[in-house]
């Protein structure tokens, strides 16, 4: 859309003279799905503004005129999501984009909803709508996508939320600065969100505002890749790795390959999030509630119950400090490095590394190296990694292999003492087995 025409629900014809053909070309060439940016605001310069006013689709002042302000856009008004007709009107605009080939929406904003001197269509208390607005907004957009693509295929990329919003994933942390402090704040907010019942969480890799120096950028890329969802995004500069040098591009490829290989594990965690509400990224106290040291840790986290991730938030010249709870921990990158916890670790971390540790008793299913994408057949060419199984005192454990289709489980693998691995149900191709400890 043009610069001062939020939200027109159209592509800028100067840049996209044939958006439908362009979207089709991108999808065929790269086999990707397309997400486009929207928000619930209608600028006075938007070509649909008069239509929205005439239909009574905007939040009104007590005198019946549309509530407007000049933040972000000239004469910006807000769609009244309590009005069923306004929701239908908005959904019809989105349907036209879906018909072009769009697959999902980044539902930006949804906060800063006015509560003084305004009235809503359904008579709701404006102070109550202030928080509820974001859930209503994401609800009808998410359900539009679900009706279009089916159960399990709908997704939004939402900024604002409150209680109940976890039903409409995914959420990210909004606009942050490109500093060490902001990166740590992004993790703190993420852990607060997931501890509140949200299964998935993300953040703008590299920070949204400003220009991150190469060191901060690379540290943030490592942190961002070891998140449930990873997105490179910035306000005034592209966050693509080649803009930050050959080293940044090389390191990112290593971390991406690791995430791609971990997708059978991450996808299984996604099923848990969907069915049981368990978050993928977890504050340390969720996994170690009896260890009081973990109750205050906000600069490291668990991915599921098996992987501990400790992103680096300090310059190369400083030592990085993090905590390993009780038990044996095996370094994900270098399995010969095993540390007995509880223990604080203080070390210099090279720019091409991020501390990732595997908890004792864990069984990780990894896809093939160099697979090059997150969506592939998780049942083939699997590497089964077993970590300190005897130390965990386990006799046998069954691990589910996801099909990659909804919450369907394709197979089950049993690991037992004596380094025994067997497929107990379904069909799965095991390319390699590795036992550590």
Short mmCIF file of C-alpha atoms in Angstrom, two decimals:
data_model
loop_
_atom_site.label_atom_id
_atom_site.label_comp_id
_atom_site.label_asym_id
_atom_site.label_seq_id
_atom_site.Cartn_x
_atom_site.Cartn_y
_atom_site.Cartn_z
CA UNK A 1 0.00 0.00 0.00
CA UNK A 2 1.11 3.59 -0.43
CA UNK A 3 2.90 5.34 2.42
CA UNK A 4 0.00 7.33 3.88
CA UNK A 5 -2.84 4.99 2.97
CA UNK A 6 -2.94 2.54 5.86
CA UNK A 7 -4.90 0.40 5.47
CA UNK A 8 -5.99 0.33 1.83
CA UNK A 9 -5.80 -3.48 1.48
CA UNK A 10 -4.15 -2.99 -1.90
CA UNK A 11 -0.61 -3.25 -3.24
CA UNK A 12 1.09 -0.03 -4.35
CA UNK A 13 0.60 -0.13 -8.15
CA UNK A 14 3.86 1.76 -8.68
CA UNK A 15 5.80 -1.13 -7.15
CA UNK A 16 3.41 -4.01 -7.86
CA UNK A 17 1.54 -3.36 -11.13
CA UNK A 18 0.34 -6.99 -11.21
CA UNK A 19 0.42 -8.29 -7.62
CA UNK A 20 -1.40 -11.55 -8.37
CA UNK A 21 1.14 -12.54 -11.02
CA UNK A 22 4.00 -11.46 -8.76
CA UNK A 23 2.76 -13.56 -5.84
CA UNK A 24 2.26 -16.55 -8.12
CA UNK A 25 5.79 -16.24 -9.47
CA UNK A 26 7.33 -16.01 -5.99
CA UNK A 27 5.40 -19.02 -4.71
CA UNK A 28 6.25 -21.18 -7.71
CA UNK A 29 9.91 -20.18 -7.79
CA UNK A 30 10.68 -20.55 -4.08
CA UNK A 31 7.89 -22.85 -2.83
CA UNK A 32 6.99 -20.47 -0.01
CA UNK A 33 3.83 -19.09 1.52
CA UNK A 34 3.12 -15.36 1.52
CA UNK A 35 2.35 -13.28 4.61
CA UNK A 36 1.37 -9.62 4.18
CA UNK A 37 1.17 -6.79 6.67
CA UNK A 38 -2.14 -5.34 7.83
CA UNK A 39 -3.46 -3.33 10.77
CA UNK A 40 -6.87 -2.19 12.07
CA UNK A 41 -6.30 1.45 11.18
CA UNK A 42 -7.80 3.44 8.31
CA UNK A 43 -6.05 6.65 7.29
CA UNK A 44 -8.12 9.57 6.07
CA UNK A 45 -6.10 9.30 2.84
CA UNK A 46 -6.94 5.63 2.37
CA UNK A 47 -9.20 5.01 -0.64
CA UNK A 48 -11.52 3.00 1.64
CA UNK A 49 -11.87 5.70 4.33
CA UNK A 50 -15.12 7.20 3.01
CA UNK A 51 -16.56 3.71 2.61
CA UNK A 52 -15.71 2.93 6.24
CA UNK A 53 -17.27 6.18 7.48
CA UNK A 54 -20.43 5.66 5.45
CA UNK A 55 -20.83 2.11 6.72
CA UNK A 56 -20.30 3.11 10.35
CA UNK A 57 -17.33 0.77 10.63
CA UNK A 58 -15.05 3.03 12.69
CA UNK A 59 -14.79 3.79 16.41
CA UNK A 60 -16.81 6.92 17.09
CA UNK A 61 -16.61 9.87 19.41
CA UNK A 62 -19.61 10.59 21.58
CA UNK A 63 -20.87 13.09 18.97
CA UNK A 64 -21.02 10.33 16.35
CA UNK A 65 -18.00 11.39 14.30
CA UNK A 66 -15.08 8.99 13.73
CA UNK A 67 -12.37 9.08 16.38
CA UNK A 68 -9.13 10.18 14.66
CA UNK A 69 -5.56 11.17 15.45
CA UNK A 70 -2.40 11.88 13.47
CA UNK A 71 -0.02 9.31 14.96
CA UNK A 72 1.52 7.12 12.22
CA UNK A 73 -0.98 8.33 9.58
CA UNK A 74 -2.89 11.54 8.81
CA UNK A 75 -6.37 11.48 10.32
CA UNK A 76 -6.01 7.85 11.33
CA UNK A 77 -9.23 6.11 12.44
CA UNK A 78 -9.70 2.62 13.90
CA UNK A 79 -12.04 -0.15 12.81
CA UNK A 80 -14.68 -0.88 15.46
CA UNK A 81 -14.20 -4.63 15.90
CA UNK A 82 -17.27 -4.84 18.18
CA UNK A 83 -19.41 -4.17 15.09
CA UNK A 84 -20.24 -7.43 13.22
CA UNK A 85 -20.74 -5.51 9.97
CA UNK A 86 -17.34 -3.85 10.36
CA UNK A 87 -15.71 -7.23 10.90
CA UNK A 88 -17.39 -8.58 7.78
CA UNK A 89 -16.33 -5.54 5.77
CA UNK A 90 -12.73 -5.92 6.95
CA UNK A 91 -12.78 -9.68 6.28
CA UNK A 92 -14.06 -9.08 2.75
CA UNK A 93 -11.05 -6.84 2.09
CA UNK A 94 -8.75 -9.60 3.33
CA UNK A 95 -10.55 -12.20 1.22
CA UNK A 96 -9.63 -10.23 -1.90
CA UNK A 97 -5.97 -10.55 -0.87
CA UNK A 98 -6.37 -14.28 -0.26
CA UNK A 99 -7.83 -14.59 -3.76
CA UNK A 100 -4.61 -13.04 -5.08
CA UNK A 101 -2.49 -15.72 -3.43
CA UNK A 102 -1.82 -14.38 0.07
CA UNK A 103 -1.61 -17.17 2.68
CA UNK A 104 -1.57 -15.38 6.05
CA UNK A 105 -1.48 -11.96 7.68
CA UNK A 106 0.81 -10.08 9.99
CA UNK A 107 -1.83 -8.52 12.24
CA UNK A 108 0.16 -5.54 13.43
CA UNK A 109 -0.87 -3.11 16.18
CA UNK A 110 -4.13 -3.66 18.05
CA UNK A 111 -2.98 -1.67 21.06
CA UNK A 112 -3.35 2.04 21.98
CA UNK A 113 -7.11 1.75 21.59
CA UNK A 114 -8.80 4.92 22.85
CA UNK A 115 -10.99 4.69 25.93
CA UNK A 116 -11.80 8.33 26.70
CA UNK A 117 -14.77 10.03 25.04
CA UNK A 118 -15.45 7.18 22.61
CA UNK A 119 -18.35 4.77 22.10
CA UNK A 120 -18.31 1.30 20.62
CA UNK A 121 -20.99 -0.21 18.41
CA UNK A 122 -22.05 -2.87 20.92
CA UNK A 123 -22.06 -0.48 23.88
CA UNK A 124 -19.03 -2.09 25.53
CA UNK A 125 -17.16 -0.25 28.26
CA UNK A 126 -14.23 1.41 26.40
CA UNK A 127 -11.88 0.55 29.26
CA UNK A 128 -12.67 -3.14 28.78
CA UNK A 129 -12.34 -2.98 24.99
CA UNK A 130 -8.86 -1.46 25.36
CA UNK A 131 -7.37 -4.90 26.06
CA UNK A 132 -10.03 -7.09 24.45
CA UNK A 133 -9.65 -5.33 21.09
CA UNK A 134 -6.53 -7.29 20.10
CA UNK A 135 -8.17 -10.65 20.79
CA UNK A 136 -11.31 -9.79 18.81
CA UNK A 137 -9.15 -8.46 15.95
CA UNK A 138 -6.96 -11.56 15.76
CA UNK A 139 -9.92 -13.87 16.33
CA UNK A 140 -11.83 -12.92 13.20
CA UNK A 141 -8.69 -12.70 11.02
CA UNK A 142 -7.48 -16.11 12.26
CA UNK A 143 -10.87 -17.71 11.72
CA UNK A 144 -11.10 -16.25 8.23
CA UNK A 145 -7.85 -18.06 7.45
CA UNK A 146 -9.08 -21.24 9.11
CA UNK A 147 -12.24 -21.20 7.02
CA UNK A 148 -10.15 -20.68 3.91
CA UNK A 149 -7.31 -23.15 4.47
CA UNK A 150 -8.66 -25.58 7.06
CA UNK A 151 -7.90 -26.59 10.64
CA UNK A 152 -4.20 -26.51 11.44
CA UNK A 153 -3.30 -24.33 8.46
CA UNK A 154 -4.29 -20.92 9.82
CA UNK A 155 -1.64 -18.64 11.29
CA UNK A 156 -1.27 -14.93 12.00
CA UNK A 157 1.78 -12.97 13.12
CA UNK A 158 0.30 -10.87 15.89
CA UNK A 159 1.75 -8.03 17.95
CA UNK A 160 -0.80 -7.34 20.68
CA UNK A 161 -2.77 -9.71 22.86
CA UNK A 162 -4.30 -10.47 26.22
CA UNK A 163 -5.91 -13.46 27.93
CA UNK A 164 -7.32 -15.81 25.29
CA UNK A 165 -5.06 -14.59 22.52
CA UNK A 166 -2.96 -17.75 22.66
CA UNK A 167 -5.66 -19.40 20.53
CA UNK A 168 -4.49 -17.32 17.56
CA UNK A 169 -0.75 -17.89 17.12
CA UNK A 170 1.92 -16.63 16.48
CA UNK A 171 2.88 -13.54 18.56
CA UNK A 172 5.99 -11.44 18.45
CA UNK A 173 7.29 -8.81 20.82
CA UNK A 174 6.79 -5.62 18.80
CA UNK A 175 9.26 -2.87 17.92
CA UNK A 176 12.52 -3.05 19.86
CA UNK A 177 15.83 -1.22 19.64
CA UNK A 178 19.00 -2.73 18.19
CA UNK A 179 21.02 -2.91 21.42
CA UNK A 180 22.29 -5.51 23.88
CA UNK A 181 19.73 -4.33 26.41
CA UNK A 182 16.85 -4.55 23.93
CA UNK A 183 17.84 -8.07 22.91
CA UNK A 184 17.74 -9.15 26.56
CA UNK A 185 14.39 -7.38 26.96
CA UNK A 186 13.08 -9.30 23.93
CA UNK A 187 13.87 -12.58 25.68
CA UNK A 188 12.37 -11.37 28.95
CA UNK A 189 9.14 -10.45 27.19
CA UNK A 190 9.12 -13.74 25.29
CA UNK A 191 9.44 -15.76 28.49
CA UNK A 192 6.73 -13.70 30.16
CA UNK A 193 4.45 -14.42 27.21
CA UNK A 194 5.09 -18.16 27.13
CA UNK A 195 4.78 -18.44 30.92
CA UNK A 196 1.33 -16.88 30.50
CA UNK A 197 0.10 -19.73 28.32
CA UNK A 198 1.24 -18.72 24.84
CA UNK A 199 2.76 -21.71 23.05
CA UNK A 200 4.71 -19.80 20.39
CA UNK A 201 6.70 -16.57 20.53
CA UNK A 202 9.00 -14.57 18.31
CA UNK A 203 10.85 -11.26 18.05
CA UNK A 204 12.45 -9.03 15.43
CA UNK A 205 15.90 -10.52 14.85
CA UNK A 206 18.45 -7.71 14.95
CA UNK A 207 15.97 -5.34 16.56
CA UNK A 208 13.41 -3.23 14.72
CA UNK A 209 14.65 0.30 15.35
CA UNK A 210 18.13 1.53 14.51
CA UNK A 211 21.04 -0.27 12.87
CA UNK A 212 22.59 -3.14 14.85
CA UNK A 213 26.37 -3.45 14.66
CA UNK A 214 27.54 -6.77 13.18
CA UNK A 215 28.33 -8.27 16.59
CA UNK A 216 24.87 -7.61 18.04
CA UNK A 217 23.28 -8.73 14.79
CA UNK A 218 25.04 -12.10 14.82
CA UNK A 219 24.26 -12.75 18.47
CA UNK A 220 20.62 -11.90 17.84
CA UNK A 221 20.48 -14.15 14.78
CA UNK A 222 21.70 -17.09 16.88
CA UNK A 223 19.12 -16.31 19.58
CA UNK A 224 16.36 -15.78 17.03
CA UNK A 225 16.98 -19.03 15.20
CA UNK A 226 16.72 -20.90 18.49
CA UNK A 227 13.18 -19.55 18.93
CA UNK A 228 9.93 -21.18 17.89
CA UNK A 229 9.61 -18.79 14.94
CA UNK A 230 12.43 -16.81 13.35
CA UNK A 231 12.05 -13.56 11.43
CA UNK A 232 14.62 -11.04 10.21
CA UNK A 233 12.98 -7.62 10.37
CA UNK A 234 13.96 -3.98 10.74
CA UNK A 235 12.49 -0.52 10.25
CA UNK A 236 15.07 1.35 8.20
CA UNK A 237 17.44 -1.34 6.92
CA UNK A 238 17.21 -4.89 5.69
CA UNK A 239 18.31 -7.46 8.27
CA UNK A 240 19.59 -9.96 5.70
CA UNK A 241 22.93 -11.53 6.75
CA UNK A 242 24.95 -10.57 3.68
CA UNK A 243 24.52 -6.93 4.65
CA UNK A 244 26.62 -7.75 7.73
CA UNK A 245 29.49 -9.51 6.03
CA UNK A 246 30.55 -12.97 4.91
CA UNK A 247 31.07 -14.12 8.50
CA UNK A 248 27.47 -13.30 9.44
CA UNK A 249 26.10 -15.16 6.44
CA UNK A 250 28.26 -18.21 7.14
CA UNK A 251 27.33 -18.36 10.82
CA UNK A 252 23.66 -17.98 10.06
CA UNK A 253 23.79 -20.91 7.65
CA UNK A 254 25.25 -23.13 10.40
CA UNK A 255 22.56 -22.14 12.92
CA UNK A 256 19.80 -22.53 10.34
CA UNK A 257 21.00 -26.00 9.45
CA UNK A 258 20.86 -26.92 13.13
CA UNK A 259 17.28 -25.64 13.40
CA UNK A 260 16.26 -27.46 10.24
CA UNK A 261 17.70 -30.68 11.64
CA UNK A 262 15.89 -30.11 14.94
CA UNK A 263 12.51 -29.69 13.26
CA UNK A 264 11.21 -33.18 14.16
CA UNK A 265 11.78 -32.21 17.81
CA UNK A 266 10.41 -28.68 17.41
CA UNK A 267 7.37 -29.91 15.50
CA UNK A 268 6.63 -32.42 18.27
CA UNK A 269 6.79 -29.54 20.74
CA UNK A 270 4.35 -27.64 18.53
CA UNK A 271 1.91 -30.52 18.84
CA UNK A 272 2.26 -30.33 22.64
CA UNK A 273 1.60 -26.60 22.47
CA UNK A 274 -1.51 -27.18 20.38
CA UNK A 275 -2.95 -30.05 22.43
CA UNK A 276 -1.72 -29.36 25.95
CA UNK A 277 -0.76 -25.68 26.01
CA UNK A 278 2.89 -26.38 26.79
CA UNK A 279 5.06 -23.55 25.41
CA UNK A 280 7.98 -24.36 23.12
CA UNK A 281 10.31 -21.86 24.81
CA UNK A 282 10.15 -22.14 28.56
CA UNK A 283 11.48 -20.08 31.42
CA UNK A 284 13.92 -22.16 33.45
CA UNK A 285 11.62 -22.33 36.47
CA UNK A 286 8.99 -24.18 34.42
CA UNK A 287 11.33 -27.13 33.93
CA UNK A 288 13.14 -26.83 37.27
CA UNK A 289 10.57 -25.53 39.79
CA UNK A 290 12.42 -27.00 42.80
CA UNK A 291 15.66 -25.20 41.92
CA UNK A 292 15.26 -21.72 43.41
CA UNK A 293 18.20 -20.44 41.37
CA UNK A 294 16.15 -20.83 38.19
CA UNK A 295 13.29 -18.67 39.48
CA UNK A 296 15.09 -15.44 38.59
CA UNK A 297 16.85 -16.45 35.37
CA UNK A 298 15.67 -14.34 32.44
CA UNK A 299 18.65 -14.58 30.07
CA UNK A 300 18.42 -18.27 29.23
CA UNK A 301 15.63 -20.70 28.53
CA UNK A 302 14.64 -24.22 27.61
CA UNK A 303 13.33 -25.37 24.24
CA UNK A 304 11.01 -28.09 25.41
CA UNK A 305 12.38 -30.18 28.24
CA UNK A 306 15.62 -31.21 26.51
CA UNK A 307 17.52 -28.17 25.20
CA UNK A 308 18.95 -25.34 27.30
CA UNK A 309 19.81 -22.20 25.31
CA UNK A 310 21.86 -19.34 26.75
CA UNK A 311 22.04 -16.48 24.21
CA UNK A 312 24.97 -14.09 24.50
CA UNK A 313 24.05 -10.55 25.58
CA UNK A 314 27.56 -9.14 26.14
CA UNK A 315 30.37 -7.98 23.82
CA UNK A 316 33.11 -10.39 22.78
CA UNK A 317 35.48 -8.73 25.23
CA UNK A 318 33.32 -9.82 28.18
CA UNK A 319 32.61 -13.22 29.70
CA UNK A 320 29.17 -14.72 29.26
CA UNK A 321 27.55 -16.23 32.35
CA UNK A 322 24.73 -18.76 32.57
CA UNK A 323 23.51 -21.58 34.80
CA UNK A 324 23.19 -25.36 34.36
CA UNK A 325 20.78 -27.01 36.85
CA UNK A 326 21.41 -30.39 38.48
CA UNK A 327 22.26 -33.34 36.25
CA UNK A 328 24.62 -34.05 33.40
CA UNK A 329 24.57 -31.63 30.48
CA UNK A 330 26.04 -32.44 27.06
CA UNK A 331 27.07 -29.68 24.68
CA UNK A 332 24.90 -29.86 21.57
CA UNK A 333 27.73 -28.76 19.27
CA UNK A 334 30.53 -30.70 20.95
CA UNK A 335 29.14 -33.84 22.66
CA UNK A 336 32.53 -34.64 24.20
CA UNK A 337 31.99 -31.66 26.51
CA UNK A 338 29.86 -32.82 29.45
CA UNK A 339 29.28 -30.79 32.62
CA UNK A 340 27.73 -31.92 35.88
CA UNK A 341 25.27 -29.41 37.33
CA UNK A 342 24.25 -27.48 39.27
CA UNK A 343 26.91 -25.08 38.14
CA UNK A 344 27.40 -21.54 36.94
CA UNK A 345 29.37 -21.27 33.69
CA UNK A 346 31.43 -18.20 32.92
CA UNK A 347 33.23 -18.21 29.57
CA UNK A 348 34.14 -16.25 26.48
CA UNK A 349 31.89 -17.38 23.63
CA UNK A 350 33.21 -17.03 20.04
CA UNK A 351 31.01 -15.09 17.63
CA UNK A 352 30.18 -18.26 15.70
CA UNK A 353 28.79 -20.08 18.74
CA UNK A 354 25.75 -20.02 21.00
CA UNK A 355 25.63 -22.15 24.16
CA UNK A 356 23.14 -24.99 23.65
CA UNK A 357 23.12 -27.88 26.13
CA UNK A 358 21.22 -31.17 26.13
CA UNK A 359 19.66 -32.42 29.36
CA UNK A 360 20.48 -35.92 30.60
CA UNK A 361 17.99 -38.58 29.55
CA UNK A 362 17.02 -36.64 26.41
CA UNK A 363 16.32 -38.27 23.07
CA UNK A 364 16.58 -35.97 20.06
CA UNK A 365 15.36 -36.89 16.59
CA UNK A 366 17.34 -34.97 13.98
CA UNK A 367 16.70 -34.67 10.28
CA UNK A 368 19.48 -34.94 7.69
CA UNK A 369 22.26 -32.34 7.59
CA UNK A 370 21.97 -29.82 4.78
CA UNK A 371 18.26 -30.43 4.25
CA UNK A 372 17.91 -26.70 3.55
CA UNK A 373 14.34 -26.14 4.71
CA UNK A 374 12.16 -26.62 7.80
CA UNK A 375 9.38 -28.61 6.13
CA UNK A 376 10.45 -32.02 4.90
CA UNK A 377 9.64 -35.68 5.57
CA UNK A 378 10.40 -36.05 9.29
CA UNK A 379 10.09 -39.83 9.08
CA UNK A 380 13.06 -40.40 6.79
CA UNK A 381 16.86 -40.27 7.26
CA UNK A 382 16.50 -39.65 10.99
CA UNK A 383 19.41 -39.54 13.39
CA UNK A 384 18.47 -40.72 16.87
CA UNK A 385 20.62 -39.08 19.55
CA UNK A 386 20.45 -40.41 23.11
CA UNK A 387 22.05 -38.39 25.92
CA UNK A 388 23.16 -39.79 29.30
CA UNK A 389 20.32 -42.29 29.33
CA UNK A 390 21.70 -44.41 32.18
CA UNK A 391 22.52 -41.34 34.30
CA UNK A 392 18.86 -40.33 34.09
CA UNK A 393 17.89 -43.70 35.57
CA UNK A 394 15.47 -44.60 32.81
CA UNK A 395 14.62 -48.12 31.66
CA UNK A 396 12.93 -47.18 28.38
CA UNK A 397 11.34 -44.17 26.72
CA UNK A 398 9.06 -43.85 23.71
CA UNK A 399 9.43 -40.88 21.38
CA UNK A 400 6.81 -39.80 18.86
CA UNK A 401 7.79 -39.01 15.28
CA UNK A 402 5.55 -36.27 13.81
CA UNK A 403 4.18 -36.62 10.30
CA UNK A 404 4.40 -32.88 9.67
CA UNK A 405 0.66 -32.81 8.99
CA UNK A 406 -1.34 -31.22 11.77
CA UNK A 407 -1.05 -33.09 15.07
CA UNK A 408 -0.69 -36.48 13.40
CA UNK A 409 1.96 -38.86 14.76
CA UNK A 410 3.57 -40.98 12.05
CA UNK A 411 5.54 -43.42 14.19
CA UNK A 412 6.93 -44.18 17.63
CA UNK A 413 10.49 -45.09 18.55
CA UNK A 414 11.44 -46.83 21.78
CA UNK A 415 14.86 -46.34 23.38
CA UNK A 416 15.85 -48.78 26.14
CA UNK A 417 18.84 -49.45 28.35
CA UNK A 418 21.69 -51.22 26.61
CA UNK A 419 21.61 -48.80 23.67
CA UNK A 420 18.55 -50.39 22.15
CA UNK A 421 16.50 -48.46 19.59
CA UNK A 422 13.44 -49.90 17.87
CA UNK A 423 10.46 -48.68 15.89
CA UNK A 424 7.36 -49.79 17.79
CA UNK A 425 4.69 -48.35 15.50
CA UNK A 426 4.45 -46.76 12.08
CA UNK A 427 7.20 -46.55 9.53
CA UNK A 428 10.37 -44.51 9.95
CA UNK A 429 13.80 -44.56 8.36
CA UNK A 430 16.63 -44.35 10.89
CA UNK A 431 19.90 -43.37 9.21
CA UNK A 432 22.05 -43.20 12.33
CA UNK A 433 22.05 -43.77 16.08
CA UNK A 434 24.34 -41.93 18.49
CA UNK A 435 24.65 -42.55 22.23
CA UNK A 436 26.38 -40.01 24.46
CA UNK A 437 27.30 -41.02 27.98
#
